[in-house]
Amino acid sequence: MKGITVSVVGVGRVGLPLALVLADEDLKVFGIGRSQEKIKLLNQKIMPFMEKGADKLLKKYVNKNLFFTTDYKVIKESEIIILTLGTPVDENMNPVLDQIDESIEQMIPFFKKNQLIILRSTISPKTTFYVKEKIELRTKFRVGKNIYLAFCPERIAEGNSIIETKEIPQIIGGIDKISGQKARFFFEGIGIKCVVSDAVSAELAKLFTNMYRYISFAMANEFMVIAESFNRSIHEITNLVNKDYKRGGLVLPGLTGGPCLFKDGFFLINDNPYLDLITASWKINEALPLFILKKLHERVTFRHKKITLLGLAFKPEIDDIRESLSFKIRKALIREQAQLVLHDPYVKDYPHQEIIHDLKIALKGAQIVIIATRHKEYEKKKKEIIKNLDKNTYICDIWNIFDTNKMIFKAGQVEKFSRK
């Protein structure tokens, strides 16, 4: 693949790790972003977010075969263009394609014959066809004849993108046969196994992947609500179901958020209003924070209580707070006039409230502690957490970090429950 130049449009949590992987494969790579500030940081070899292995690659390749810019004109030097742009939903949960529209408009003057355009971020079904029609309407090019287009979704776990990009088979969804072949040749050329299909099937495969996980979490969360209604432990019951049972496989409950899982179901039900399973899963997962607070409120009032919220990221070991349900908890507690303290070992700042990064300071005087994100630091520092709390401090531990098999308990009860 030497001699190939790739432009990666979007240098966020999908695009930037991919650009680093491609640079590591000895390709010439341009990373195109919108923020001058972020581009400046990257050119100074500073990662704007956490990603395993990224710092080393950034320092190694910047200004050698990896270049960051806000100028789309570098596209005319590229054989491959990869779009890694956000596709959010609006207030009515309909897909918003503004970022894709804006980027294509900026790319159009620099398109050239035989370029391959790859869409990589999660998109609603038939968006690849939408892009095809836009290109053909706004340019002289004809997709499949003198310019090529495919949807090749990322399926990595944020925080492990560098490793997983090469490990996980790449779905290839060509808008036509030739486009699919060219996309397959590109990914196989950098050592990635490919599974080839058409564009719509690939779009659905990515959405189904996310929705399968989201619905599984919703089932676990609903089972937890049922178990709580019988005053029983979902962790103990899940162990009973799964232990040495061939047809087990129940997942454990927990706060389920993030920028993909939250919205992707709406891409599927936008034209199909009777898909109740997806809608119900969204309701269950989004309602869980308030259910947890309701159960906690049955034991203790929140007004003027010092409450420490441990974990702000939407999943462990990252610093991404987008669509994190921790902030639904925060909002509800502020409404209850609680004195709220935020802690996360990885999230540096939050514009609406200070984040305390010293765990001991964050816990000092806390009357209630809620573990919202299952960071490994909290598991490693279980004893330290208990040591810094009064024995009557309530702990809400949906993740069962303290191995009590109880969602809510007092700090002084931890040792007793753990012995059982």
XYZ file of C-alpha atoms in Angstrom:
420
model
C 0.000 0.000 0.000
C 3.033 2.312 -0.118
C 2.498 5.403 -2.201
C -1.184 5.720 -1.272
C -2.381 9.020 0.217
C -5.444 9.028 2.468
C -7.474 11.958 3.773
C -9.412 11.265 6.970
C -12.168 13.842 7.361
C -12.910 14.234 11.060
C -10.224 13.834 13.707
C -12.396 12.852 16.633
C -12.622 9.562 18.494
C -13.211 7.566 15.297
C -11.118 9.444 12.762
C -7.978 10.203 14.740
C -7.200 6.611 15.837
C -7.792 5.456 12.260
C -5.422 8.129 10.921
C -2.765 6.918 13.372
C -3.215 3.287 12.320
C -2.931 4.240 8.649
C 0.205 6.284 9.313
C 1.657 3.257 11.106
C 1.070 1.306 7.879
C 3.421 3.715 6.093
C 0.671 5.557 4.217
C 0.692 9.305 3.789
C -2.253 10.582 5.820
C -3.993 13.936 6.086
C -6.311 14.455 9.064
C -8.867 17.165 8.322
C -10.669 18.833 11.226
C -12.892 21.832 11.867
C -11.328 23.128 15.067
C -8.153 25.192 14.650
C -7.428 24.637 18.335
C -7.564 20.834 18.023
C -5.448 20.877 14.849
C -2.870 22.997 16.636
C -2.734 20.509 19.528
C -2.325 17.568 17.176
C 0.476 19.267 15.260
C 2.158 19.809 18.630
C 1.853 16.028 19.152
C -0.708 16.370 21.953
C -3.640 13.921 22.070
C -6.981 15.675 22.743
C -8.485 12.578 24.425
C -7.550 9.193 25.907
C -6.770 6.331 23.534
C -4.418 3.433 24.279
C -1.269 3.581 22.170
C -2.224 6.833 20.456
C 0.337 9.127 22.123
C 3.242 7.021 20.909
C 1.986 6.910 17.304
C 1.154 10.618 17.249
C 4.646 11.576 18.390
C 6.213 9.167 15.905
C 4.401 10.192 12.718
C 3.291 13.841 12.933
C 4.952 15.924 10.216
C 6.572 12.782 8.760
C 3.736 11.008 6.992
C 0.844 12.318 9.122
C -0.379 15.895 8.719
C -3.290 17.742 10.309
C -5.124 20.653 8.722
C -8.455 22.433 8.409
C -7.928 22.921 4.663
C -9.850 20.517 2.423
C -7.594 21.171 -0.577
C -5.343 18.260 0.524
C -8.120 15.972 -0.756
C -6.904 16.554 -4.323
C -3.688 14.752 -3.337
C -5.579 11.720 -1.980
C -6.611 8.447 -3.581
C -8.773 7.534 -0.569
C -11.123 9.850 1.369
C -12.566 8.512 4.639
C -15.403 10.425 6.317
C -15.649 9.911 10.090
C -18.246 12.544 10.844
C -20.897 12.640 13.537
C -24.488 11.812 12.613
C -26.587 12.978 15.575
C -30.357 13.082 15.935
C -32.449 16.227 16.339
C -34.978 17.065 19.050
C -37.485 14.782 17.309
C -34.940 11.931 17.107
C -34.572 12.232 13.331
C -31.123 11.807 11.724
C -29.157 15.010 11.135
C -26.777 14.904 8.153
C -25.509 18.488 8.405
C -21.878 17.505 9.017
C -21.854 15.173 6.028
C -23.532 17.811 3.837
C -21.082 20.531 4.853
C -18.041 18.312 4.351
C -19.110 17.086 0.920
C -19.678 20.677 -0.196
C -16.148 21.546 0.912
C -14.703 18.436 -0.758
C -16.417 18.828 -4.129
C -13.872 21.274 -5.645
C -11.077 18.796 -4.908
C -12.597 15.545 -6.133
C -10.640 13.826 -8.878
C -11.118 10.809 -11.111
C -10.967 7.341 -9.514
C -10.989 8.485 -5.889
C -12.583 6.132 -3.367
C -14.830 7.743 -0.741
C -15.481 5.705 2.399
C -18.142 6.525 4.993
C -17.053 5.138 8.358
C -19.233 6.560 11.148
C -22.597 5.057 12.080
C -25.268 6.363 9.724
C -28.984 5.842 9.155
C -30.015 3.329 6.462
C -29.612 4.534 2.862
C -27.334 7.432 3.815
C -24.687 6.010 1.466
C -27.228 6.301 -1.390
C -27.977 9.853 -0.234
C -24.266 10.699 -0.533
C -24.119 9.077 -3.992
C -27.021 11.194 -5.225
C -25.518 14.355 -3.737
C -22.169 13.741 -5.445
C -23.815 13.048 -8.796
C -26.125 16.044 -8.477
C -23.367 18.486 -7.547
C -20.503 17.203 -9.755
C -19.744 15.673 -13.153
C -18.713 12.395 -11.490
C -20.700 9.155 -11.682
C -20.333 6.813 -8.740
C -19.131 3.383 -9.815
C -17.698 4.704 -13.096
C -15.158 7.444 -12.349
C -15.463 7.892 -8.574
C -16.251 5.237 -5.985
C -18.197 5.038 -2.733
C -18.560 2.516 0.098
C -19.786 2.301 3.675
C -17.171 0.574 5.854
C -18.189 1.037 9.501
C -15.917 1.143 12.499
C -16.777 -1.465 15.114
C -14.138 -0.657 17.681
C -14.524 -0.067 21.422
C -13.562 3.474 22.280
C -10.260 3.478 24.130
C -9.085 0.341 22.279
C -9.363 1.636 18.714
C -5.692 1.316 17.803
C -5.627 -2.394 18.635
C -9.101 -3.346 17.454
C -8.926 -1.629 14.057
C -6.573 -4.373 12.871
C -8.189 -7.207 14.851
C -11.876 -6.906 13.924
C -13.049 -7.937 10.426
C -13.995 -4.938 8.309
C -17.513 -4.914 6.871
C -17.425 -3.628 3.282
C -20.620 -2.107 1.917
C -19.994 -0.968 -1.627
C -22.615 1.185 -3.301
C -21.812 -0.963 -6.346
C -19.613 -3.976 -7.056
C -16.537 -2.038 -8.209
C -16.677 0.339 -5.217
C -16.868 -2.647 -2.884
C -13.880 -4.280 -4.575
C -11.794 -1.119 -4.272
C -12.685 -0.714 -0.563
C -11.831 -4.356 0.076
C -8.493 -3.980 -1.701
C -7.665 -0.962 0.476
C -8.425 -2.603 3.832
C -6.891 -5.949 2.937
C -3.819 -4.021 1.815
C -3.252 -2.908 5.401
C -3.787 -6.391 6.778
C -7.462 -6.275 7.764
C -9.800 -9.190 7.018
C -12.933 -8.142 5.170
C -16.555 -9.265 4.968
C -18.163 -7.979 1.777
C -21.796 -7.003 1.233
C -23.819 -4.079 -0.129
C -24.127 -0.593 1.371
C -27.572 -0.933 2.985
C -26.761 -4.342 4.487
C -23.555 -2.881 5.940
C -25.447 0.106 7.358
C -27.966 -2.220 9.002
C -25.230 -4.558 10.267
C -23.568 -1.706 12.144
C -26.872 -0.551 13.640
C -27.918 -4.098 14.558
C -24.557 -4.630 16.282
C -25.151 -1.627 18.523
C -28.839 -2.330 19.097
C -28.237 -5.963 20.069
C -25.982 -4.750 22.882
C -28.359 -1.946 23.863
C -31.372 -4.278 24.046
C -29.331 -6.820 26.054
C -28.485 -4.103 28.586
C -32.134 -3.039 28.702
C -33.180 -6.611 29.475
C -30.626 -6.783 32.294
C -31.831 -3.453 33.662
C -35.465 -4.514 33.547
C -34.602 -7.770 35.314
C -32.846 -5.690 37.980
C -35.980 -3.587 38.504
C -38.025 -6.783 38.876
C -35.493 -8.311 41.292
C -35.527 -5.119 43.378
C -39.329 -5.291 43.582
C -38.904 -8.673 45.286
C -36.046 -7.342 47.423
C -33.628 -9.738 45.751
C -30.168 -9.274 44.230
C -29.909 -9.236 40.439
C -26.204 -10.104 40.739
C -26.948 -13.251 42.714
C -29.784 -14.221 40.370
C -27.645 -13.634 37.267
C -24.981 -15.896 38.745
C -27.617 -18.575 39.371
C -28.753 -18.340 35.746
C -25.298 -18.333 34.135
C -23.147 -20.576 36.312
C -22.149 -23.685 34.327
C -25.335 -23.417 32.254
C -24.877 -23.907 28.489
C -27.780 -21.639 27.597
C -26.996 -18.918 30.119
C -25.609 -15.572 29.058
C -27.531 -12.917 30.978
C -25.553 -9.689 31.141
C -25.356 -7.599 34.287
C -27.253 -4.317 34.678
C -25.738 -0.862 34.635
C -25.988 2.671 33.329
C -26.054 2.377 29.538
C -25.254 5.504 27.543
C -22.811 6.926 25.065
C -23.142 8.728 21.737
C -23.887 5.591 19.682
C -26.126 3.375 21.780
C -28.341 6.304 22.728
C -29.256 7.347 19.190
C -28.719 4.436 16.832
C -32.080 2.811 17.495
C -33.828 5.941 16.248
C -32.101 5.480 12.890
C -33.929 2.160 12.606
C -37.398 3.180 13.805
C -37.527 6.485 11.930
C -39.495 4.883 9.067
C -40.880 1.955 11.073
C -43.066 3.205 13.935
C -44.022 -0.228 15.304
C -40.606 -1.472 16.387
C -41.523 -1.471 20.074
C -38.553 -3.500 21.331
C -36.057 -0.768 20.408
C -38.277 1.987 21.796
C -38.887 0.071 25.016
C -35.133 -0.533 25.434
C -34.464 3.177 25.150
C -37.131 3.928 27.764
C -35.742 1.320 30.177
C -32.112 2.393 29.874
C -32.846 6.110 30.011
C -35.151 5.679 33.021
C -32.633 3.698 35.061
C -30.875 6.695 36.681
C -34.165 7.974 38.111
C -35.127 4.471 39.251
C -31.838 4.231 41.144
C -32.437 7.598 42.770
C -35.993 6.593 43.649
C -34.742 3.480 45.473
C -32.085 5.551 47.224
C -34.629 8.209 48.179
C -36.715 5.536 49.943
C -33.864 5.305 52.470
C -32.510 8.850 52.682
C -33.501 12.378 51.648
C -31.261 14.333 49.268
C -31.985 17.898 50.331
C -28.764 19.611 51.520
C -26.975 16.254 51.684
C -23.405 16.069 50.416
C -23.528 13.524 47.590
C -20.430 12.374 45.728
C -20.914 11.078 42.212
C -18.083 8.746 41.222
C -17.642 8.452 37.465
C -18.742 10.777 34.671
C -17.589 8.992 31.503
C -20.208 6.888 29.734
C -18.070 3.753 30.136
C -14.944 2.686 32.071
C -11.369 3.759 31.327
C -12.172 6.622 28.942
C -12.708 10.377 29.275
C -15.754 10.675 26.988
C -18.843 12.117 28.689
C -21.111 12.327 25.623
C -24.611 11.047 26.445
C -23.387 9.753 29.805
C -26.237 8.959 32.180
C -24.142 10.312 35.048
C -25.410 13.742 34.074
C -29.022 12.649 34.302
C -28.263 11.729 37.907
C -26.506 15.069 38.407
C -29.461 17.030 37.053
C -31.962 15.195 39.260
C -29.850 15.686 42.400
C -29.398 19.401 41.763
C -33.159 19.690 41.422
C -33.404 18.022 44.850
C -31.115 20.714 46.361
C -28.286 18.267 47.035
C -24.705 19.454 47.548
C -23.169 17.540 44.682
C -19.487 16.665 44.228
C -18.214 15.225 40.935
C -15.237 12.883 40.621
C -13.711 11.061 37.671
C -10.075 9.942 37.322
C -10.022 10.621 33.578
C -12.464 13.417 32.757
C -10.470 16.626 33.060
C -13.230 19.216 33.164
C -16.922 19.853 32.770
C -18.111 23.369 31.842
C -20.979 23.501 34.337
C -19.256 22.273 37.505
C -15.809 21.661 38.905
C -14.569 18.078 38.902
C -12.612 17.051 42.003
C -9.778 14.741 40.945
C -8.501 13.880 44.423
C -10.621 10.928 45.545
C -10.037 11.556 49.258
C -11.176 15.181 48.972
C -14.198 14.172 46.881
C -15.302 11.666 49.531
C -14.694 13.885 52.567
C -17.939 14.410 54.454
C -20.024 12.582 51.866
C -23.362 11.354 53.168
C -24.211 9.511 49.968
C -21.883 8.052 47.342
C -23.133 6.951 43.927
C -20.838 4.871 41.713
C -21.967 5.755 38.201
C -19.029 4.483 36.116
C -17.202 1.231 36.717
C -13.669 2.615 36.456
C -10.971 0.168 37.536
C -9.648 2.811 39.924
C -12.774 2.506 42.036
C -12.415 -1.277 42.172
C -8.743 -1.017 43.117
C -9.472 1.596 45.788
C -12.468 -0.045 47.436
C -10.785 -0.091 50.838
C -9.688 3.523 50.490
C -13.235 4.568 49.594
C -14.688 2.849 52.667
C -11.894 4.192 54.888
C -12.775 7.762 53.911
C -16.485 7.406 54.586
C -18.553 7.452 57.754
C -20.054 4.037 58.516
C -23.546 5.516 58.017
C -22.805 6.904 54.546
C -25.097 5.366 51.951
C -23.427 3.810 48.910
C -25.294 3.154 45.679
C -23.344 0.528 43.746
C -25.260 -0.727 40.722
C -22.065 -2.327 39.386
C -21.524 -4.444 42.523
C -17.946 -3.183 42.841
C -18.018 -3.937 46.578
C -19.286 -7.501 46.043
C -22.194 -7.016 48.401
C -24.873 -8.134 45.900
C -26.782 -5.084 47.150
C -27.502 -1.987 45.095
C -27.775 0.256 48.170
C -26.081 -0.215 51.531
C -24.202 1.674 54.221
C -20.406 1.904 54.237
C -20.309 0.144 57.595
C -22.087 -2.886 56.125
C -19.573 -3.634 53.374
C -17.467 -6.120 55.308
C -20.523 -7.981 56.584
C -22.064 -8.361 53.114
C -18.756 -9.288 51.475
C -18.240 -12.195 53.896
C -21.495 -13.838 52.846
